[in-house]
Coordinates of C-alpha atoms in Angstrom, one line a residue:
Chain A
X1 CA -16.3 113.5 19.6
X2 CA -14.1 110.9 18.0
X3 CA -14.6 109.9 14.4
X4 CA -14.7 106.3 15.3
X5 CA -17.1 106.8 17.6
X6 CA -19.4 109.3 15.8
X7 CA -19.1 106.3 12.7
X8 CA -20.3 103.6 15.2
X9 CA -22.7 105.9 16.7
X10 CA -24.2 107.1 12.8
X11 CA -24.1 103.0 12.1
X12 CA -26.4 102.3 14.9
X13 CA -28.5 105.1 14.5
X14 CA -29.1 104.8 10.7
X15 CA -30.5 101.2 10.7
X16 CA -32.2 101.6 13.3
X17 CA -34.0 104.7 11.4
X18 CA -34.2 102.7 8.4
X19 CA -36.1 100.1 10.7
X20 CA -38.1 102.5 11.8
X21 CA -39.2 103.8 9.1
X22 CA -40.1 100.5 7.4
X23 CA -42.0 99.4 10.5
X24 CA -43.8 103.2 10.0
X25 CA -44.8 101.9 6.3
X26 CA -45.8 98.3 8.2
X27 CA -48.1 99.9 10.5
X28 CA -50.0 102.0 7.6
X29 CA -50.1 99.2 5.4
X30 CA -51.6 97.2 8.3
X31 CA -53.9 100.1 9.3
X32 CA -55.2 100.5 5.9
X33 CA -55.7 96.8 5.5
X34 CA -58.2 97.6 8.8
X35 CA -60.1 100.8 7.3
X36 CA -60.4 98.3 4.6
X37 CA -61.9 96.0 6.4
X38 CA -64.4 97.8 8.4
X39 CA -65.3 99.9 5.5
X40 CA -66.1 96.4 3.7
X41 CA -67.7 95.0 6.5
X42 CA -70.2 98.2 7.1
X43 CA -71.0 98.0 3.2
X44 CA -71.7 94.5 3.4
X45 CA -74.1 95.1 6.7
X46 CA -75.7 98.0 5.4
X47 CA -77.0 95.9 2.6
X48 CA -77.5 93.0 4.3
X49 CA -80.1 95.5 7.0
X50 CA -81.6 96.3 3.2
X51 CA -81.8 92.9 2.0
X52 CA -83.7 91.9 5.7
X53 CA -86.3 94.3 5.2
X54 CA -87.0 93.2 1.6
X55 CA -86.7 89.3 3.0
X56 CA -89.2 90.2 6.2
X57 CA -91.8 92.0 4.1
X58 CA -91.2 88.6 1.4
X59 CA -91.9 86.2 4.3
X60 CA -94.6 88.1 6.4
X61 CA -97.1 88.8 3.1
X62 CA -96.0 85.6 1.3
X63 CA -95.4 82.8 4.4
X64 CA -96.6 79.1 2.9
X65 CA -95.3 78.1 0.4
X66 CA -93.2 80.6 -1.4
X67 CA -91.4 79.1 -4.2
X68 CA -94.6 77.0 -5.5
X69 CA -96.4 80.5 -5.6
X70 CA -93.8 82.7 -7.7
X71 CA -93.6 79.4 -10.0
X72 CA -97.1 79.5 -10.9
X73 CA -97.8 83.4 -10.1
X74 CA -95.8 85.2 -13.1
X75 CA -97.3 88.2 -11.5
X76 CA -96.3 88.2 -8.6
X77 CA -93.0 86.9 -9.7
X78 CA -92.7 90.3 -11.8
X79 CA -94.0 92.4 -8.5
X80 CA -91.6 90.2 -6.5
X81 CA -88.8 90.9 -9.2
X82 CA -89.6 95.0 -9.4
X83 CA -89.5 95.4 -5.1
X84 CA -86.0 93.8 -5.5
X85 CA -84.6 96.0 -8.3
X86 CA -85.5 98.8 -5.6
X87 CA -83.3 97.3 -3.2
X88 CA -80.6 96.6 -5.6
X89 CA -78.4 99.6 -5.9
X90 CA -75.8 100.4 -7.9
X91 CA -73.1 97.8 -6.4
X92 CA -74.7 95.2 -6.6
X93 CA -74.3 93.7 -9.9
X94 CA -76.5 90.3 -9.6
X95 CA -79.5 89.7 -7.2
X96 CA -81.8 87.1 -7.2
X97 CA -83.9 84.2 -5.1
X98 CA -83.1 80.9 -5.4
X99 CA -84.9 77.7 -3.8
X100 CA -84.1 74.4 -3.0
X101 CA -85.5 71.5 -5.2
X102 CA -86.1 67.8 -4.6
X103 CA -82.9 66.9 -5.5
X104 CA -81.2 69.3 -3.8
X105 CA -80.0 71.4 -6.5
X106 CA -80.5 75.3 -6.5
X107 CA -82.8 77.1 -8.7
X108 CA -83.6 80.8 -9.2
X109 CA -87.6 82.0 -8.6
X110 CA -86.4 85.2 -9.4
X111 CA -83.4 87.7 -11.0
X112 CA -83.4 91.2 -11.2
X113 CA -80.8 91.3 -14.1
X114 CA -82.1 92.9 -16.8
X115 CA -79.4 91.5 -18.8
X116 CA -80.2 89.0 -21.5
X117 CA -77.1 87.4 -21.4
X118 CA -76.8 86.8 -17.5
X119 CA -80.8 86.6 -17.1
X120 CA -81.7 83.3 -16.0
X121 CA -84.9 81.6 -16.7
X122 CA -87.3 81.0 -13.8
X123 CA -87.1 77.3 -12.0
X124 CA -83.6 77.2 -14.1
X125 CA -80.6 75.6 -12.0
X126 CA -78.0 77.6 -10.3
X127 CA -74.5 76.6 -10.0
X128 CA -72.7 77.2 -6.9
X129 CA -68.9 77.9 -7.0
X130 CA -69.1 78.1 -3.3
X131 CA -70.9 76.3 0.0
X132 CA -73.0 79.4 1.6
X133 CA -75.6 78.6 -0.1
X134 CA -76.0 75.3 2.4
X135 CA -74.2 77.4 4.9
X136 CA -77.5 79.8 4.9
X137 CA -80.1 76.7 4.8
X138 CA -78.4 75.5 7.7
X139 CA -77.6 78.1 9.8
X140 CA -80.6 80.1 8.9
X141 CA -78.1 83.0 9.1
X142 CA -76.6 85.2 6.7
X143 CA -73.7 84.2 5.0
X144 CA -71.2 86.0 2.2
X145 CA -68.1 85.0 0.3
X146 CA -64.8 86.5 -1.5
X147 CA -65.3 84.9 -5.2
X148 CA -61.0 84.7 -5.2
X149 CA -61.7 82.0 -7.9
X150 CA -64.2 84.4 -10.3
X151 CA -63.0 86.8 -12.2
X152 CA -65.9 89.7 -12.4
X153 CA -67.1 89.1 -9.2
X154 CA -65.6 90.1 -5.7
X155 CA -68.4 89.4 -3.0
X156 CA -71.2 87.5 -2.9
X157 CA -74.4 87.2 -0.5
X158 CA -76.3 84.5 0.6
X159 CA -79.4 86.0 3.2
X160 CA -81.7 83.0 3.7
X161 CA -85.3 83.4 4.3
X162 CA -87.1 82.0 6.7
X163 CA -90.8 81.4 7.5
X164 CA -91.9 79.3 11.0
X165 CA -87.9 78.5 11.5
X166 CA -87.8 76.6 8.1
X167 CA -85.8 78.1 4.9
X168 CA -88.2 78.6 1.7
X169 CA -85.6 80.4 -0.1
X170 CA -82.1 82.3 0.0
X171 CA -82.1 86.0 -1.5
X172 CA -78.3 86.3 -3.7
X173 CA -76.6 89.3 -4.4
X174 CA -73.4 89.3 -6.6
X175 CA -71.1 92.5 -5.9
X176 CA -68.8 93.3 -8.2
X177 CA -64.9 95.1 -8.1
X178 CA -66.3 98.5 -8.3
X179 CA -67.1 99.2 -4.5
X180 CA -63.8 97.4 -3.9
X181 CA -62.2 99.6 -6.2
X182 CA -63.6 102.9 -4.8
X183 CA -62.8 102.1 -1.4
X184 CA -59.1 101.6 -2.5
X185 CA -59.4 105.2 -4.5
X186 CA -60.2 106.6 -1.0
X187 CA -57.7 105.3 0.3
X188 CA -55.2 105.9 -1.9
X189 CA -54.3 109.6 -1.3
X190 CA -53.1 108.3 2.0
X191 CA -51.5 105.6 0.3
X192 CA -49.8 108.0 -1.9
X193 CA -48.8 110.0 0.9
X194 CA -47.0 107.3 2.9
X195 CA -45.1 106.6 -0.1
X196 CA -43.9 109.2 -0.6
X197 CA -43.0 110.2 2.7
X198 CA -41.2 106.5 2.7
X199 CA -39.2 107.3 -0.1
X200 CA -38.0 110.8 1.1
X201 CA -37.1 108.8 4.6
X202 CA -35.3 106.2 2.6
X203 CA -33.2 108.5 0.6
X204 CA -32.5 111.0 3.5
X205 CA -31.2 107.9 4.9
X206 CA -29.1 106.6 2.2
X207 CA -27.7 110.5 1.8
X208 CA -27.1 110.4 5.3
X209 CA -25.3 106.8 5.0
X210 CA -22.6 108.4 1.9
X211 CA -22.5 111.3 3.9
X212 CA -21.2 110.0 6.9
X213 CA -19.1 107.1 4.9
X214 CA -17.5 109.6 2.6
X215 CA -16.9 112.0 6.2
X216 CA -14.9 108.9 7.6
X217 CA -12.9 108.2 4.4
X218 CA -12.1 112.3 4.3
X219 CA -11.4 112.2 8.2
X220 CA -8.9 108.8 7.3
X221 CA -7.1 110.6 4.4
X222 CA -6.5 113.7 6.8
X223 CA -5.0 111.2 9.4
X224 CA -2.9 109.2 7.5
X225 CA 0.7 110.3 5.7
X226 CA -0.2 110.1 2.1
X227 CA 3.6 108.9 2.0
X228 CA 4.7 106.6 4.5
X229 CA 0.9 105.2 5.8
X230 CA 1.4 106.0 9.3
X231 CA -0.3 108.2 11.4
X232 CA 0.2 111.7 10.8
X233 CA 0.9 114.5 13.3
X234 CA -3.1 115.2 12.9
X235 CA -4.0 111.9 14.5
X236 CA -2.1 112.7 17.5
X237 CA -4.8 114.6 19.6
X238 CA -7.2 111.6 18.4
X239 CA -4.9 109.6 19.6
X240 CA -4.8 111.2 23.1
X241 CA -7.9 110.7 23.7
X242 CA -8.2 107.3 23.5
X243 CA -5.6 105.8 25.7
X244 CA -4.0 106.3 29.3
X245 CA -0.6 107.7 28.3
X246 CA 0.9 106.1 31.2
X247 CA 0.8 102.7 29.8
X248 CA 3.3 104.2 27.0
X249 CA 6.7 105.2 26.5
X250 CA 7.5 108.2 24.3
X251 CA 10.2 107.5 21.9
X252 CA 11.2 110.0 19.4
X253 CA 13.0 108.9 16.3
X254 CA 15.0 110.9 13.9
X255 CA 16.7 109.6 10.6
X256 CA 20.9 110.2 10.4
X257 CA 21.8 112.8 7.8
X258 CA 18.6 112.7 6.0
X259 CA 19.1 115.9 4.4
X260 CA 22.1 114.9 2.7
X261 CA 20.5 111.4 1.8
X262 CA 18.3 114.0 -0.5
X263 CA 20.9 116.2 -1.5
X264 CA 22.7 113.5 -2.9
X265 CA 20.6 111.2 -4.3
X266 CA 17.5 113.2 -4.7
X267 CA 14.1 113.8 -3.0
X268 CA 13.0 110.3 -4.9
X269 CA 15.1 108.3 -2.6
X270 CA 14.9 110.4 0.4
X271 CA 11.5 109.2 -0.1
X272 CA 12.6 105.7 -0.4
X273 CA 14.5 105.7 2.8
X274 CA 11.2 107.1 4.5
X275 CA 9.1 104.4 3.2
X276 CA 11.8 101.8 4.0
X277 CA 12.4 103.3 7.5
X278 CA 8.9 103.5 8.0
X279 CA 8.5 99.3 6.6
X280 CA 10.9 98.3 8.9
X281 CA 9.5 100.2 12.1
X282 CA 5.9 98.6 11.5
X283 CA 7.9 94.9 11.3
X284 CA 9.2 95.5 14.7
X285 CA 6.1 97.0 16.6
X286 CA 3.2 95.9 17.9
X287 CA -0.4 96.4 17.3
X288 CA -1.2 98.3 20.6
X289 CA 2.0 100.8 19.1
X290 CA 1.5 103.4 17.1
X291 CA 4.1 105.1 15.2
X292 CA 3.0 108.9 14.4
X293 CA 5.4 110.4 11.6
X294 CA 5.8 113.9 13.0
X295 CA 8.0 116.1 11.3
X296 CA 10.1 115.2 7.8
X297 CA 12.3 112.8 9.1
X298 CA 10.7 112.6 12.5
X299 CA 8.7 110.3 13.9
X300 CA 6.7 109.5 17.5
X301 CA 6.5 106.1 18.7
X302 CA 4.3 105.1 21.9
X303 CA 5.1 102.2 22.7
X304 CA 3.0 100.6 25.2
X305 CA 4.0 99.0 28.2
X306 CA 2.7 95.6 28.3
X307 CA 5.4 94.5 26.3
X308 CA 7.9 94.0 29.5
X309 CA 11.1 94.7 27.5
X310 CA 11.5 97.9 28.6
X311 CA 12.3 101.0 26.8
X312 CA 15.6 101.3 26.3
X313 CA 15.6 98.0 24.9
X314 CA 12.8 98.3 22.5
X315 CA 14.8 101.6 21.4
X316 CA 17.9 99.8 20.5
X317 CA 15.8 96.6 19.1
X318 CA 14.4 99.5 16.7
X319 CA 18.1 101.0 16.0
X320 CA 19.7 98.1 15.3
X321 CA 17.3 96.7 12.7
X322 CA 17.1 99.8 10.7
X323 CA 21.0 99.9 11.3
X324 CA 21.3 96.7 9.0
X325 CA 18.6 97.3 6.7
X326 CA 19.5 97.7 3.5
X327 CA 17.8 100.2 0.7
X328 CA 18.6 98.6 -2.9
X329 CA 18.6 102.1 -5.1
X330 CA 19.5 101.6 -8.7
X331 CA 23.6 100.1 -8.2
X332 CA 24.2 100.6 -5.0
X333 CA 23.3 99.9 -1.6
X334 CA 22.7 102.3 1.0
X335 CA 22.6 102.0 5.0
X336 CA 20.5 104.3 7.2
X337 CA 21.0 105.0 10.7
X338 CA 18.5 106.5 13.4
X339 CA 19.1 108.6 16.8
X340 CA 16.2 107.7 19.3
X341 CA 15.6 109.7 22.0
X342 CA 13.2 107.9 25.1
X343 CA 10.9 109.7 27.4
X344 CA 10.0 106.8 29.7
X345 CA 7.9 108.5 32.0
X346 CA 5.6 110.5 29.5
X347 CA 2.8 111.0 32.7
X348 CA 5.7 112.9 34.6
X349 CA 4.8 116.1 32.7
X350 CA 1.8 118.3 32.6
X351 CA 1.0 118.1 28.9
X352 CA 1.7 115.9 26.2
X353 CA 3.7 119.1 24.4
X354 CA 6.3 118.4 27.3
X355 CA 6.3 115.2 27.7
X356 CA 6.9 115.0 23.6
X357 CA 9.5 117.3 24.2
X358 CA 11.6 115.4 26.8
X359 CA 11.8 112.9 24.5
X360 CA 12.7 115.3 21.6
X361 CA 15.5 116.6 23.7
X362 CA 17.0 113.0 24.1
X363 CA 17.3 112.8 20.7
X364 CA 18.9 116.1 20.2
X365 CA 21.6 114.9 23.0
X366 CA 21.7 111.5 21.0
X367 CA 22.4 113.4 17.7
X368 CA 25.0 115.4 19.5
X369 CA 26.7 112.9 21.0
X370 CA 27.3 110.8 17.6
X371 CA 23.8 109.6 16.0
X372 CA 22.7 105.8 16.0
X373 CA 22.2 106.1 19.7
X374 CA 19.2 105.8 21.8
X375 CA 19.4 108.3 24.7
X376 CA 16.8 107.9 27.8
X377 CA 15.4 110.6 30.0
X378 CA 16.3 110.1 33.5
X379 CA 14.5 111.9 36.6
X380 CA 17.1 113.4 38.9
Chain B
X1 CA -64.6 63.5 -12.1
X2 CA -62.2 64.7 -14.7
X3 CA -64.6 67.6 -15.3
X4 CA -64.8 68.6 -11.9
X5 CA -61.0 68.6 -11.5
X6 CA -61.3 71.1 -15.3
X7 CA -63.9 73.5 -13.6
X8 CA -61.7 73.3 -10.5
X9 CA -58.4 75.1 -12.8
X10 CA -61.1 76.4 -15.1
X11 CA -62.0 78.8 -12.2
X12 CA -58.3 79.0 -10.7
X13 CA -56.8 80.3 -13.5
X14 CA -59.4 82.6 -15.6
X15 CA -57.0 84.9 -15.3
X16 CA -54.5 83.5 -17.0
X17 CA -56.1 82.1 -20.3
X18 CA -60.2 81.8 -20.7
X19 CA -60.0 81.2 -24.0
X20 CA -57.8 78.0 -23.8
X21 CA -59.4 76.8 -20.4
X22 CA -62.8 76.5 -22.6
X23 CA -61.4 75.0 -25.2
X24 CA -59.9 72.4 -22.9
X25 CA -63.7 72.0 -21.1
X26 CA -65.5 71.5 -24.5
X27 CA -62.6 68.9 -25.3
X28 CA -63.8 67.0 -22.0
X29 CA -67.4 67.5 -22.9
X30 CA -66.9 66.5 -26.1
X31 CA -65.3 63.4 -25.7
X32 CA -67.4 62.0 -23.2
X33 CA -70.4 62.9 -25.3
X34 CA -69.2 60.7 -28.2
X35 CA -66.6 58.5 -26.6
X36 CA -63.5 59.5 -29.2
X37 CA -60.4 60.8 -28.7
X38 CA -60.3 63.1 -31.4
X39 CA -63.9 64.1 -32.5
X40 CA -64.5 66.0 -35.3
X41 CA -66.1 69.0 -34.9
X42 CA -68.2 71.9 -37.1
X43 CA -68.1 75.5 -35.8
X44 CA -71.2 77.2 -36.7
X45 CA -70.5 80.4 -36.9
X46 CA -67.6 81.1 -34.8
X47 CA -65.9 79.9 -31.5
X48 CA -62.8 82.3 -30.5
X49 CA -61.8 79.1 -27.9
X50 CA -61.6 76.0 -30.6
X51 CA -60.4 78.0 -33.2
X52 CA -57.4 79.4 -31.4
X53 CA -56.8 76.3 -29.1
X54 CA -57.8 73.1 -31.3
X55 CA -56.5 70.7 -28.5
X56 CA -57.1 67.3 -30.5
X57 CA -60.2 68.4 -31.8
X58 CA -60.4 67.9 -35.7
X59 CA -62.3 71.0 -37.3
X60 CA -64.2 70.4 -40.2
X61 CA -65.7 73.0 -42.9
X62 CA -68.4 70.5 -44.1
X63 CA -71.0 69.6 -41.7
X64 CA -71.8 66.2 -42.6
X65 CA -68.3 64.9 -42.1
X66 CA -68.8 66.6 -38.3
X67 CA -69.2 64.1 -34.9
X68 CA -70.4 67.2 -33.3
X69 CA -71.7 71.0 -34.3
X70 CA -70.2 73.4 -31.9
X71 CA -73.3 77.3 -31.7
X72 CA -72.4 80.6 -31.4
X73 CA -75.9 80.9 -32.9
X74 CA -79.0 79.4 -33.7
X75 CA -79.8 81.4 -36.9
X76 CA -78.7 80.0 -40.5
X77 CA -77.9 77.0 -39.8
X78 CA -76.7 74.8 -43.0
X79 CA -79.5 71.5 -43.6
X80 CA -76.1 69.4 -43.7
X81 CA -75.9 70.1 -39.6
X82 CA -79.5 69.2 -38.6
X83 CA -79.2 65.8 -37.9
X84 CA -75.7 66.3 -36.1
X85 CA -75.5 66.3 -32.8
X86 CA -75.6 70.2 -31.3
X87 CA -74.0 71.7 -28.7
X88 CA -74.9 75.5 -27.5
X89 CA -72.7 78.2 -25.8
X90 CA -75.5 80.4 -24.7
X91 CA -78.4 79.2 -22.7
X92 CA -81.1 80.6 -25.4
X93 CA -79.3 78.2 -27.6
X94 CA -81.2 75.4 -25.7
X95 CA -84.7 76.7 -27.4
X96 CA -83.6 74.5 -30.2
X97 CA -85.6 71.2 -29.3
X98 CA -82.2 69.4 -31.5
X99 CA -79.7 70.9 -29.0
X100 CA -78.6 68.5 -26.2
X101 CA -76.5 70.9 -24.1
X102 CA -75.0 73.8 -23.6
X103 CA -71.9 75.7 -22.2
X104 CA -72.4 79.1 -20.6
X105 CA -71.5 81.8 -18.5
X106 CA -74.0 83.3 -16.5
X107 CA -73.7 86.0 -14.0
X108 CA -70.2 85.0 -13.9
X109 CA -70.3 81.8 -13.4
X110 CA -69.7 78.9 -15.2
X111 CA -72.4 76.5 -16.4
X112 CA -73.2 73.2 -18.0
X113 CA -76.5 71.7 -19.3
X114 CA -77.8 69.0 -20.7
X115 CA -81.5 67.9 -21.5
X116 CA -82.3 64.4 -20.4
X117 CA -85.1 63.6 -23.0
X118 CA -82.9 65.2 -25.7
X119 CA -80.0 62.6 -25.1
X120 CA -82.5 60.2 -25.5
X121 CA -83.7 60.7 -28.5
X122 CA -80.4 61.1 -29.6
X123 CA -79.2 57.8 -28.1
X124 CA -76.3 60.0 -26.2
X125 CA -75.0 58.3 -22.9
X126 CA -72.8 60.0 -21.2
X127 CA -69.8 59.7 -19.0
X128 CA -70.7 59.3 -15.4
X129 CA -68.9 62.8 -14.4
X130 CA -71.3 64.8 -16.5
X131 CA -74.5 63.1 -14.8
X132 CA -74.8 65.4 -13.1
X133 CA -75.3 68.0 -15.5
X134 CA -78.5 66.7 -16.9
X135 CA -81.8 68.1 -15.9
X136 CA -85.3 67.4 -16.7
X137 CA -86.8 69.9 -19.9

């Protein structure tokens, strides 16, 4: 396959990878943000199903009048209090009942913590940070919250109790980081995992990216004549293969008495005259021609077609202008001359080899018959 | 008003800097409990918040030149503080029949009280947006 091609090909395919994989890394992080989910949302039923029995077994034994009998029952309230704690669990950091008062305001009947710090007294007021509190007397459904805005806390619980359709009190429970932090450790092998499996992606990627760029600047410099910057006689078969060689002529070039051009001024300004040569054929063509520098002196011009001037007159346009060109060396001037031989009908042949050929043996007459001609093939 | 827009970034940014948030809460408090723009306060024993964020408050080592005595505890308190008013950071600091208020966490929340019959007898009025923070002992 063609360099070109396999380059284009490799800069489609490697985005498209690189896409891929981050859409890979997309779908786990999303995926995970589900397991998250469900595993929060099945921790949060699970102790809500706890927190109903405790709330059934609160409103069948205890149904009038609730929160007047735990205020004047400090008994009870300490029975009430001890059943709870048996519900509590580790994860749950804070769990209490509150009550409504005449005003409105929330106050807790009774609080597991056996903290003194975070203990609160009974009938003392509790101050909501968020609304499910009059969410749950409302709804008479269970309600819960992320506390984004407090610090220790992560969940909390409101599950309301009811007696003959009518709230008496809510039960609270407080969950703190720890569960949330334990999910995310289980998780996190397979976090790890898709990290790492990202990062090899990404740098097989970006290897395979140098790779292929520093492939293509190898494949250039093996194209290209170091000296001159035209095509080389590697490129020619590349070349083939991307065109229809009967929309070209053939013309084969050959500098005038380059050898002596060397011999008498040295290989420094033979390789002045090349680059000059080589200038001046570049000004003159086209940029669907390609000029091929085939041997030392030689070169291999397709020209194409579509030009309409014709090849013999292309030819001569090309002779004439490196005719007058002049190379400044150090205090002198020096003309160059070229011999151009012209295969016009480069599809005649069988293979490029001959076709090349015919045009090489134009130039052979022209060099025999003078130099600083252009001689054309002509079909008998 | 002004304290419920405090709580309000009080609660929004605990993560950045408690200690400075409660410092600028007790300011609040503070002012609207004696109506001045710079009270002058006494810290018995200790209070990490005022000490390391004054704001405007005016921190005095001798009790009887205090507007207000800031608890961190109830016990040895000097005779110069007793008829100044008191304020409490804990809620057991409010077993003190002299304390008027206090300002607590609990269960990770934030909380303010104040004891209507103890204003009273202190001739303490307070701003309209801490009404709401005064409860019945």
């Amino acid at each position: 396959m063609n360099t070109r091609k396999s380059f284009i090909i490799f800069s489609i395919i490697l985005p498209v990878m690189t896409l891929l994989s981050l859409y890979i890394y997309y779908e786990y992080v999303q995926t995970k943000n589900k397991i998250f989910h469900i595993i929060k949302e099945h921790f949060i039923n699970e102790k809500m199903v706890s927190f109903d029995n405790y709330i059934k077994h609160i409103a069948q034994k205890h149904p009038l009048n609730l929160q007047k009998i735990i205020l004047k029952n400090k008994t009870l309230a300490l029975n009430l209090e001890k059943k709870l704690q048996l519900v509590q669990g580790k994860d749950v950091k804070f769990l209490y009942i509150l009550y409504k008062d005449s005003h409105g305001s929330l106050r807790y009947l009774i609080d597991t913590t056996q903290d003194k710090k975070n203990k609160a007294k009974l009938n003392q007021k509790f101050h909501a940070v968020s609304n499910i509190w009059d969410k749950a007397y409302k709804t008479q459904k269970n309600q819960y919250t992320y506390q984004n805005e407090l610090e220790s806390l992560w969940i909390t619980l409101a599950c309301p109790i009811v007696v003959n359709n009518k709230v008496v009190a809510i039960l609270g429970a407080d969950f703190t980081y720890s569960i949330y932090n334990e999910i995310l450790l289980t998780l996190k092998p397979m976090q790890n995992m898709f990290i790492y499996i990202s990062i090899f992606i990404i740098i097989m990627l970006i290897v395979a990216y140098i790779l292929v760029y520093m492939y293509y600047l190898m494949h250039k410099k093996s194209i290209i004549d170091p000296l001159t910057k035209v095509y080389n006689r590697q490129y020619l078969t590349e070349f083939l293969e991307n065109i229809s060689l009967k929309e070209y002529y053939i013309l084969m070039l050959d500098i005038d008495h380059f050898k002596k051009v060397n011999d008498n001024y040295g290989h420094n300004i033979g390789d002045l005259v090349l680059i000059k040569v080589t200038e001046k054929l570049s000004s003159i063509v086209r940029t669907q021609d390609t000029i091929i520098r085939f041997g030392g002196e030689e070169f291999v011009l397709f020209i194409h077609k579509e030009n309409g001037m014709g090849p013999l007159k292309v030819a001569n346009r090309i002779r004439i202008a490196i005719q007058k060109m002049q190379i400044e060396m150090q205090d002198q001037i020096l003309n160059i001359t070229v011999s151009i031989g012209v295969n016009p009908l480069p599809t005649s042949t069988d293979t490029i080899e001959e076709a090349i050929k015919i045009a090489d043996e134009q130039l052979y007459i022209a060099k025999s018959l003078g130099r600083n001609i252009v001689k054309i093939y002509e079909e008998d | 008003m002004k304290i419920s827009i405090i709580f309000f970034f009080l609660i929004s940014f605990l993560h950045a800097n408690d200690l400075q948030l409660k410092s600028s809460i007790l300011y609040q408090i503070f002012t609207s409990l004696i109506h001045k723009e710079k009270p002058i306060i006494y810290i018995h024993s200790q209070c990490k918040a005022v000490t390391k964020y004054p704001e405007k408050f005016t921190i005095t080592d001798n009790c009887a030149d205090a507007d207000l005595v800031i608890l961190s505890t109830l016990q040895a308190l000097p005779n110069s503080c007793q008829k100044k008013i008191l304020f409490g950071t804990k809620y057991s600091h409010l077993n003190n029949k002299r304390v008027i208020g206090a300002f607590f966490w609990q269960k990770g929340r934030p909380n303010i009280l104040f004891y209507k019959n103890r204003l009273q007898m202190q001739d303490i009025i307070l701003d309209s947006t801490l009404t709401k923070y005064i409860e019945n002992e």
